[in-house]
Coordinates of N, CA and C and ligand atoms in Angstrom, one line a residue:
M1 N 0.6 -1.4 0.0 CA 0.1 0.1 0.2 C 1.0 1.4 -0.1
L2 N 0.5 2.0 -0.6 CA 1.3 3.6 -0.8 C 0.4 4.6 0.2
N3 N 0.6 4.9 1.4 CA -0.2 5.8 1.7 C 0.8 7.1 2.0
I4 N -0.2 8.0 1.9 CA 0.7 9.5 1.3 C -0.2 10.3 2.1
V5 N 0.6 11.2 3.5 CA 0.0 11.9 4.0 C 0.4 13.4 3.4
I6 N -0.6 14.2 2.7 CA -0.2 15.6 2.2 C -0.4 16.5 3.3
F7 N 0.5 17.5 3.4 CA 0.6 18.2 4.6 C 1.0 19.5 4.0
G8 N 0.6 20.5 4.7 CA 0.8 22.0 4.5 C -0.1 22.9 5.0
A9 N 0.1 24.0 5.0 CA -0.9 25.3 5.7 C -1.8 25.3 4.8
P10 N -3.2 26.0 5.4 CA -4.2 26.2 4.7 C -3.8 26.9 3.5
G11 N -4.6 26.6 2.2 CA -4.4 27.1 1.1 C -2.9 26.6 0.3
S12 N -2.3 25.7 0.9 CA -0.7 25.2 0.3 C -1.1 24.3 -1.0
G13 N -2.4 24.0 -1.2 CA -2.8 23.1 -2.2 C -2.9 21.7 -2.4
K14 N -3.2 21.3 -0.9 CA -3.3 19.9 -0.6 C -4.5 19.2 -1.4
G15 N -5.6 20.0 -1.4 CA -6.5 19.4 -2.5 C -6.5 19.4 -3.8
T16 N -5.7 20.3 -4.1 CA -5.4 20.3 -5.9 C -4.4 19.1 -6.0
Q17 N -3.5 19.1 -5.3 CA -2.1 17.9 -5.7 C -2.7 16.8 -5.3
S18 N -3.6 16.5 -4.1 CA -4.5 15.1 -4.0 C -5.1 14.7 -5.1
D19 N -5.8 15.6 -6.2 CA -6.6 15.0 -7.4 C -5.4 14.6 -8.0
N20 N -4.2 15.1 -8.7 CA -3.3 14.5 -9.1 C -2.7 13.2 -8.7
L21 N -2.6 13.2 -7.7 CA -2.1 11.8 -6.9 C -2.9 10.6 -7.0
I22 N -4.3 11.0 -6.7 CA -5.0 9.8 -6.9 C -5.4 9.2 -8.3
K23 N -5.3 9.9 -9.1 CA -5.2 9.5 -10.7 C -4.1 8.9 -11.1
T24 N -2.9 9.4 -10.6 CA -1.7 8.7 -11.0 C -1.3 7.5 -10.5
Y25 N -1.6 7.6 -9.2 CA -1.4 6.2 -8.5 C -2.4 5.3 -7.9
N26 N -3.8 5.7 -8.5 CA -4.7 5.1 -8.1 C -5.2 4.9 -6.6
L27 N -5.2 5.8 -5.9 CA -5.4 5.9 -4.6 C -6.5 6.4 -4.1
F28 N -7.1 6.0 -2.8 CA -8.4 6.6 -2.3 C -8.0 8.1 -1.5
H29 N -8.9 8.9 -2.0 CA -8.8 10.2 -1.3 C -9.6 10.4 -0.2
I30 N -8.8 10.7 1.0 CA -9.7 11.3 2.3 C -9.3 12.7 2.7
S31 N -10.1 13.6 2.4 CA -10.1 15.0 2.7 C -10.8 15.2 3.7
T32 N -10.3 15.6 5.0 CA -11.3 15.7 6.3 C -12.2 16.7 6.1
G33 N -11.4 17.7 5.6 CA -12.4 18.9 5.3 C -13.4 19.0 4.2
D34 N -13.6 17.9 3.1 CA -14.6 17.8 2.2 C -15.2 16.9 3.1
V35 N -15.1 16.0 3.9 CA -16.1 15.0 4.9 C -16.9 16.1 5.4
L36 N -16.1 16.8 6.1 CA -17.0 17.8 7.3 C -18.0 19.0 6.2
R37 N -17.5 19.6 5.2 CA -18.3 20.4 4.7 C -19.6 19.4 3.9
D38 N -19.2 17.9 3.6 CA -20.4 17.2 3.2 C -21.6 17.2 4.2
N39 N -21.4 16.9 5.3 CA -21.9 16.9 6.7 C -22.7 17.9 6.6
I40 N -22.2 19.6 6.7 CA -22.8 20.7 7.1 C -23.8 20.5 5.8
K41 N -23.5 20.4 4.4 CA -24.3 20.4 3.2 C -25.6 19.6 3.6
R42 N -25.4 18.5 4.1 CA -26.4 17.5 4.4 C -27.2 17.6 5.6
G43 N -26.7 18.9 6.5 CA -27.4 18.9 7.6 C -27.8 17.8 8.6
T44 N -26.4 17.1 8.8 CA -26.3 16.1 9.7 C -26.0 17.0 11.3
E45 N -26.1 15.9 12.1 CA -25.8 16.3 13.3 C -24.3 16.6 13.8
L46 N -23.3 15.8 13.1 CA -21.9 16.0 12.8 C -21.5 17.4 12.2
G47 N -22.3 17.7 11.2 CA -22.2 18.8 10.6 C -22.4 20.2 11.1
A48 N -23.5 20.2 12.1 CA -23.8 21.1 13.1 C -22.6 21.5 14.1
I49 N -22.0 20.4 14.5 CA -20.9 20.7 15.5 C -19.8 21.4 14.6
A50 N -19.5 20.9 13.6 CA -18.3 21.0 12.6 C -18.4 22.3 12.1
K51 N -19.5 22.9 11.9 CA -19.7 24.3 11.3 C -19.4 25.2 12.4
A52 N -19.7 25.2 13.6 CA -19.3 26.2 14.5 C -17.9 26.0 14.8
Y53 N -17.0 25.2 14.6 CA -15.3 25.1 14.9 C -15.0 25.6 13.5
I54 N -15.5 25.4 12.5 CA -15.0 25.8 11.3 C -15.0 27.2 10.9
D55 N -16.4 28.0 11.4 CA -16.5 29.4 10.9 C -15.4 30.1 11.9
K56 N -15.3 29.6 12.8 CA -14.1 30.1 14.0 C -12.6 30.1 13.2
G57 N -12.2 29.2 12.4 CA -11.0 28.9 11.9 C -10.4 28.0 12.8
Q58 N -11.2 27.2 14.0 CA -10.7 26.2 14.9 C -10.6 24.7 14.3
L59 N -9.7 24.1 15.2 CA -9.9 22.7 14.7 C -11.1 21.9 15.4
I60 N -11.5 20.9 14.7 CA -12.7 20.2 15.3 C -11.6 19.3 16.4
P61 N -12.5 19.1 17.6 CA -11.8 18.1 18.7 C -11.2 17.3 18.2
D62 N -10.1 16.5 18.6 CA -9.2 15.5 18.3 C -9.9 14.3 18.4
N63 N -10.7 14.0 19.6 CA -11.3 12.7 19.7 C -12.5 12.5 18.5
L64 N -13.2 13.5 18.5 CA -14.4 13.3 17.5 C -13.7 13.4 16.0
M65 N -12.6 13.9 15.5 CA -11.6 13.6 14.2 C -10.9 12.3 14.1
I66 N -10.5 12.0 15.0 CA -10.2 10.6 14.9 C -11.2 9.3 14.8
D67 N -12.3 9.5 15.5 CA -13.2 8.7 15.2 C -13.8 9.0 13.9
I68 N -14.0 9.8 13.6 CA -14.5 10.2 11.9 C -13.9 9.4 10.9
L69 N -12.3 9.6 11.2 CA -11.2 9.2 10.2 C -11.2 7.5 10.4
A70 N -11.1 6.9 11.2 CA -11.4 5.6 11.8 C -12.7 5.0 10.8
S71 N -13.5 5.7 10.9 CA -15.1 5.4 10.2 C -14.8 5.6 8.9
V72 N -14.4 6.4 8.3 CA -14.3 6.7 6.6 C -13.3 5.5 6.3
L73 N -12.1 5.1 7.0 CA -11.3 4.1 6.6 C -12.0 2.8 6.6
D74 N -13.0 2.3 7.4 CA -13.4 1.2 7.7 C -14.6 0.8 6.6
D75 N -15.5 2.0 6.3 CA -16.3 2.2 5.1 C -15.7 2.1 3.8
H76 N -14.5 2.2 3.4 CA -14.0 2.5 2.2 C -12.9 1.3 2.1
R77 N -13.0 0.4 2.8 CA -11.6 -0.9 2.7 C -11.3 -1.2 1.4
E78 N -12.3 -1.4 0.5 CA -12.1 -1.9 -0.8 C -11.3 -0.8 -1.8
E79 N -12.1 0.4 -1.6 CA -11.4 1.4 -2.6 C -9.8 1.7 -2.2
A80 N -9.8 1.5 -0.6 CA -8.4 2.0 -0.2 C -7.3 1.1 -0.4
A81 N -7.4 -0.1 -1.1 CA -6.7 -1.3 -1.2 C -5.3 -0.9 -1.8
N82 N -5.2 0.1 -2.9 CA -3.7 0.4 -3.2 C -3.0 1.2 -2.2
G83 N -4.0 2.1 -1.5 CA -3.6 3.0 -0.6 C -4.3 4.0 -0.4
V84 N -3.9 5.2 0.3 CA -4.9 6.3 0.6 C -4.1 7.4 0.6
I85 N -4.7 8.6 0.2 CA -4.0 9.9 0.6 C -4.8 10.7 1.8
F86 N -4.1 11.1 2.5 CA -4.5 11.8 4.0 C -4.5 13.2 3.5
D87 N -5.8 13.7 3.3 CA -5.4 15.3 3.0 C -6.1 16.1 4.2
G88 N -5.4 16.8 5.2 CA -6.2 17.6 6.1 C -6.2 16.6 7.7
F89 N -5.7 15.3 7.5 CA -5.5 14.8 8.7 C -4.0 14.1 8.8
P90 N -3.2 14.0 9.5 CA -3.4 14.4 10.7 C -3.0 16.2 10.9
R91 N -3.6 16.7 11.8 CA -3.4 18.2 11.8 C -3.0 18.4 13.5
T92 N -2.8 17.8 14.2 CA -2.4 17.3 15.5 C -1.4 16.4 15.8
I93 N -0.6 16.5 17.1 CA 0.4 15.5 17.4 C -0.4 14.1 17.6
A94 N -1.7 14.4 18.6 CA -2.3 13.3 18.9 C -3.0 12.7 17.4
Q95 N -3.4 13.4 16.3 CA -4.1 12.6 15.4 C -3.2 12.2 14.6
A96 N -1.7 12.4 14.7 CA -0.8 11.7 14.1 C -0.5 10.6 14.7
E97 N -0.7 10.4 16.0 CA -0.2 8.9 16.9 C -1.5 8.2 16.7
A98 N -2.5 8.9 16.8 CA -3.6 7.8 16.5 C -3.7 7.1 15.3
L99 N -3.3 7.8 14.2 CA -3.0 7.4 12.9 C -2.2 6.3 12.4
E100 N -1.3 6.5 13.2 CA 0.1 5.3 13.4 C -0.6 4.2 13.7
T101 N -1.5 4.1 15.1 CA -2.1 3.2 15.5 C -3.0 2.8 14.8
M102 N -4.0 3.2 14.0 CA -4.8 3.1 13.3 C -4.5 2.2 12.1
L103 N -3.3 2.6 11.4 CA -2.9 1.8 10.5 C -2.1 0.5 10.6
Q104 N -1.3 0.9 12.0 CA -0.8 -0.6 12.2 C -2.0 -1.7 12.6
E105 N -3.1 -0.9 13.1 CA -4.0 -2.2 13.3 C -4.5 -2.5 12.0
R106 N -4.4 -2.0 11.2 CA -4.7 -2.5 9.8 C -3.6 -3.1 8.9
G107 N -2.8 -3.1 9.4 CA -1.5 -3.8 8.9 C -0.9 -3.1 7.9
T108 N -0.7 -1.5 8.1 CA -0.1 -0.7 7.3 C 0.5 0.3 7.9
S109 N 1.4 1.4 7.3 CA 1.6 2.3 7.7 C 1.7 3.7 6.9
V110 N 2.1 5.0 7.1 CA 2.4 6.0 6.7 C 3.4 5.6 5.8
T111 N 3.4 5.8 4.4 CA 4.8 5.5 3.3 C 5.6 6.7 3.5
T112 N 5.0 8.0 3.2 CA 5.8 8.9 3.3 C 4.4 10.4 3.4
V113 N 5.2 11.4 4.0 CA 4.5 12.8 4.2 C 4.8 13.6 3.0
V114 N 4.3 14.3 2.2 CA 4.6 15.2 1.4 C 4.2 16.5 2.0
G115 N 5.3 17.7 2.1 CA 5.1 18.4 2.9 C 4.9 20.0 1.7
L116 N 4.0 20.7 1.5 CA 3.9 21.8 0.9 C 4.3 23.0 1.5
E117 N 5.5 23.7 1.0 CA 5.7 25.0 1.6 C 5.7 26.2 0.5
V118 N 4.6 27.1 1.1 CA 4.3 28.0 0.4 C 4.2 29.5 1.4
P119 N 4.7 30.2 0.8 CA 5.1 31.4 1.8 C 3.6 31.9 2.2
E120 N 3.8 32.6 3.5 CA 2.4 33.0 4.3 C 1.6 34.0 3.3
Q121 N 2.3 34.9 2.8 CA 1.3 35.9 1.7 C 0.7 35.4 0.6
E122 N 1.4 34.4 0.2 CA 0.7 33.5 -1.0 C -0.4 32.8 -0.5
L123 N -0.3 32.3 1.0 CA -1.5 31.3 1.4 C -2.6 32.2 1.5
I124 N -2.3 33.7 2.2 CA -3.5 34.1 2.1 C -4.1 34.9 0.8
D125 N -3.3 35.3 -0.1 CA -3.7 35.6 -1.3 C -4.7 34.6 -2.1
R126 N -4.2 33.3 -1.8 CA -4.9 31.9 -2.7 C -6.4 32.0 -1.9
I127 N -6.0 31.9 -0.6 CA -7.3 31.7 0.3 C -8.5 32.7 0.0
L128 N -7.9 34.2 -0.2 CA -9.0 35.0 -0.4 C -9.7 34.8 -1.7
L129 N -8.8 34.5 -2.6 CA -9.4 34.5 -4.2 C -10.2 33.2 -4.2
R130 N -9.9 32.3 -3.5 CA -10.8 31.1 -3.0 C -12.1 31.5 -2.7
G131 N -12.0 32.0 -1.8 CA -13.3 32.6 -1.0 C -14.2 33.5 -1.7
K132 N -13.5 34.2 -2.7 CA -14.5 34.8 -3.6 C -15.1 34.1 -4.5
L133 N -14.4 32.9 -5.5 CA -14.7 32.0 -6.2 C -15.6 31.2 -6.0
T134 N -15.5 30.7 -5.0 CA -16.4 29.7 -4.2 C -17.6 30.1 -3.2
G135 N -17.2 31.1 -2.6 CA -17.9 31.5 -1.6 C -17.6 30.6 -0.3
R136 N -16.7 29.7 -0.1 CA -16.7 29.2 0.9 C -16.5 29.8 2.5
S137 N -17.3 29.5 3.4 CA -17.5 30.1 4.3 C -16.5 30.8 5.1
D138 N -15.3 29.7 5.5 CA -13.8 30.0 6.0 C -13.0 30.7 5.4
D139 N -13.3 31.0 4.1 CA -12.2 31.5 3.1 C -12.2 33.2 3.2
N140 N -12.3 33.9 4.5 CA -12.3 35.5 4.9 C -11.2 35.5 5.6
M141 N -10.6 37.2 5.4 CA -9.5 37.5 6.0 C -9.6 37.4 7.8
D142 N -11.0 37.4 8.5 CA -10.8 37.4 9.9 C -10.5 36.0 10.2
T143 N -11.4 34.7 9.5 CA -11.0 33.6 9.7 C -9.6 33.1 9.2
V144 N -8.9 33.5 8.2 CA -7.9 32.7 7.6 C -6.6 33.4 8.8
K145 N -6.6 34.3 9.5 CA -5.6 34.7 10.5 C -5.6 34.0 11.5
N146 N -6.6 33.0 12.1 CA -6.9 32.4 13.0 C -6.6 30.9 12.5
R147 N -6.6 30.5 11.3 CA -6.4 29.4 10.6 C -4.6 29.1 10.8
L148 N -4.4 30.4 10.1 CA -2.8 30.2 10.0 C -1.7 30.3 11.4
G149 N -2.7 30.8 12.7 CA -2.6 30.8 13.8 C -2.5 29.2 14.3
V150 N -3.5 28.6 13.8 CA -3.7 27.1 14.8 C -3.0 26.3 13.8
Y151 N -2.4 26.6 12.8 CA -1.6 25.7 11.8 C -0.1 26.1 12.2
H152 N 0.2 27.4 12.6 CA 1.8 27.1 13.3 C 1.5 26.7 14.5
N153 N 1.0 26.9 15.6 CA 0.6 26.5 16.8 C 0.6 24.8 17.1
Q154 N -0.4 24.0 16.3 CA -0.8 23.0 16.5 C -0.3 22.2 15.3
T155 N -0.4 22.6 14.1 CA 0.1 21.8 12.9 C 1.4 21.5 12.7
S156 N 2.1 22.8 12.6 CA 3.5 22.7 12.0 C 4.1 21.8 12.9
P157 N 4.0 21.6 14.3 CA 4.9 20.7 14.8 C 5.0 19.1 14.5
L158 N 3.9 18.8 13.4 CA 4.1 17.4 12.9 C 5.0 17.6 11.9
K159 N 5.6 18.5 11.5 CA 7.1 18.4 10.7 C 7.9 17.9 11.1
E160 N 8.3 18.1 12.5 CA 9.7 17.4 13.3 C 9.0 16.2 13.2
F161 N 7.5 15.8 13.9 CA 7.5 14.3 14.4 C 7.6 13.8 13.2
Y162 N 7.4 14.0 11.9 CA 7.8 13.2 10.7 C 9.1 12.9 10.4
Q163 N 9.5 14.3 10.4 CA 11.1 14.1 10.2 C 12.0 13.1 11.1
Q164 N 11.6 13.2 12.4 CA 12.0 12.1 13.0 C 12.0 10.8 12.9
R165 N 11.0 10.4 12.3 CA 10.7 9.1 11.6 C 11.0 9.0 10.0
G166 N 11.8 9.8 9.8 CA 12.3 9.7 8.3 C 11.2 9.7 7.3
L167 N 10.1 10.3 7.4 CA 9.2 10.4 6.6 C 9.0 12.0 5.8
Y168 N 9.6 12.6 6.6 CA 8.8 13.9 5.7 C 9.7 14.6 4.4
Q169 N 9.1 14.5 3.0 CA 9.5 15.4 2.2 C 9.1 16.6 1.8
S170 N 10.2 17.6 1.7 CA 9.5 18.8 1.8 C 9.5 19.2 0.5
I171 N 8.7 19.9 -0.3 CA 8.4 20.4 -1.6 C 7.7 21.6 -1.7
E172 N 8.7 22.4 -2.7 CA 8.5 23.9 -3.0 C 7.0 23.8 -3.8
G173 N 6.0 24.4 -2.9 CA 4.7 24.4 -3.3 C 4.4 25.6 -4.0
T174 N 5.6 26.3 -4.7 CA 5.0 27.4 -5.7 C 5.2 27.1 -6.7
G175 N 4.7 28.1 -8.1 CA 4.9 27.7 -9.4 C 3.6 27.3 -9.9
T176 N 3.9 26.5 -11.1 CA 2.5 25.9 -11.9 C 2.0 24.7 -11.2
I177 N 1.0 24.4 -11.4 CA -0.1 22.9 -10.6 C 1.2 22.0 -11.2
E178 N 1.5 21.9 -12.3 CA 2.1 21.0 -13.0 C 3.5 20.9 -12.4
E179 N 4.3 22.5 -12.5 CA 5.7 21.8 -11.7 C 5.5 21.3 -10.3
I180 N 4.6 21.7 -9.4 CA 4.6 21.3 -8.0 C 4.4 19.6 -8.3
F181 N 3.5 19.3 -8.9 CA 3.3 17.8 -9.0 C 4.7 17.1 -10.0
D182 N 5.0 17.7 -10.8 CA 6.7 17.1 -11.0 C 7.4 16.9 -9.8
R183 N 7.5 17.6 -9.1 CA 8.3 17.7 -7.8 C 7.8 16.3 -6.8
I184 N 6.8 16.6 -6.7 CA 6.2 15.2 -6.0 C 6.3 14.3 -6.3
Q185 N 5.9 13.7 -7.8 CA 6.1 12.7 -8.4 C 7.9 12.2 -8.2
A186 N 8.6 13.3 -8.2 CA 9.9 12.7 -7.9 C 10.5 12.2 -6.8
V187 N 9.5 12.6 -5.8 CA 10.0 11.9 -4.4 C 9.1 10.7 -4.3
I188 N 8.2 10.3 -5.1 CA 6.9 9.2 -4.9 C 7.8 8.0 -5.6
N189 N 7.9 8.0 -6.7 CA 8.3 7.4 -7.5 C 9.6 6.5 -7.2
P190 N 10.6 7.2 -6.8 CA 11.7 6.1 -6.2 C 10.9 5.0 -5.1
L191 N 10.1 5.6 -4.2 CA 9.3 4.6 -3.4 C 9.0 3.3 -3.9
L192 N 8.3 3.7 -5.3 CA 7.5 2.4 -5.8 C 8.4 1.4 -6.1
E193 N 9.8 2.0 -6.5 CA 10.7 1.3 -7.3 C 11.6 0.0 -6.1
A194 N 11.3 1.0 -5.1 CA 12.0 0.3 -3.6 C 11.6 -1.3 -3.5
Ligands
LIG201 P1 -6.3 23.4 1.9 O1 -6.7 24.4 1.3 O2 -4.9 23.0 1.8 O3 -7.1 22.3 1.4 P2 -7.6 24.1 4.7 O4 -7.1 24.3 5.4 O5 -8.0 25.6 3.6 O6 -6.3 23.3 3.4 P3 -9.7 22.0 4.9 O7 -8.6 21.0 5.0 O8 -10.6 21.6 4.2 O9 -9.1 23.5 4.4 O10 -10.4 22.1 6.6 C1 -11.2 23.0 6.8 C2 -11.5 23.0 8.1 O11 -12.0 21.9 8.9 C3 -10.5 23.4 9.2 O12 -10.0 24.5 9.3 C4 -11.1 22.7 10.4 O13 -11.9 23.7 11.1 C5 -11.5 21.3 10.0 N1 -10.7 20.3 9.9 C6 -10.7 19.5 8.9 N2 -9.7 18.7 9.3 C7 -9.5 18.7 10.6 C8 -8.8 17.8 11.4 N3 -7.7 17.1 10.9 N4 -8.8 18.0 12.6 C9 -9.8 19.2 13.1 N5 -10.2 20.0 12.3 C10 -10.0 19.7 10.9
LIG202 MG1 -8.4 21.1 1.1

């Protein structure tokens, strides 16, 4: 199995590059942001809880998020047979530790972590543009500042967590979508030959 964590700040291009990855390597995409937004759209109980956090730019509590991820994994065992792209998860050390255990229990592990590095001003510009184009409720100036703060405080420590495990691959996340994807393939392809 090829299990890839795609990692980076809000607006770093995780979703865009995940689309390329699932097509090229025949993987199953789990975007926790998409799972939550889908629940909001369908008006589920989980959606109502999630919306309150998302609109403030805060993270959904770890215990809830970890349960959601485990159930998505179990509901899609067959589609996930070749491997999974984890997009938006883990976002805290507790989530990363839970992911290790969850994958171990299922006889697999994280193969690599693709970290998209994008300068802060470009992140802000991309998110505000996306907000204008899509109307996504958390893509506005107030919420963005919180999301970037949460990223620095709670999520960026994961970089060291995965560096210590020899799994972190830093990718320059600026340029065209194709240029960035070429850089990603250059780190993934050697893993397939191994
Ligand atoms: P990108 O632009 O790179 O796709 P993003 O940060 O803009 O990333 P999502 O990953 O879609 O957006 O997440 C949107 C919101 O959903 C987060 O701000 C957070 O409130 C919530 N969320 C998503 N994943 C998690 C998670 N693993 N733990 C807690 N909250 C999460
Ligand atoms: Mg996304």
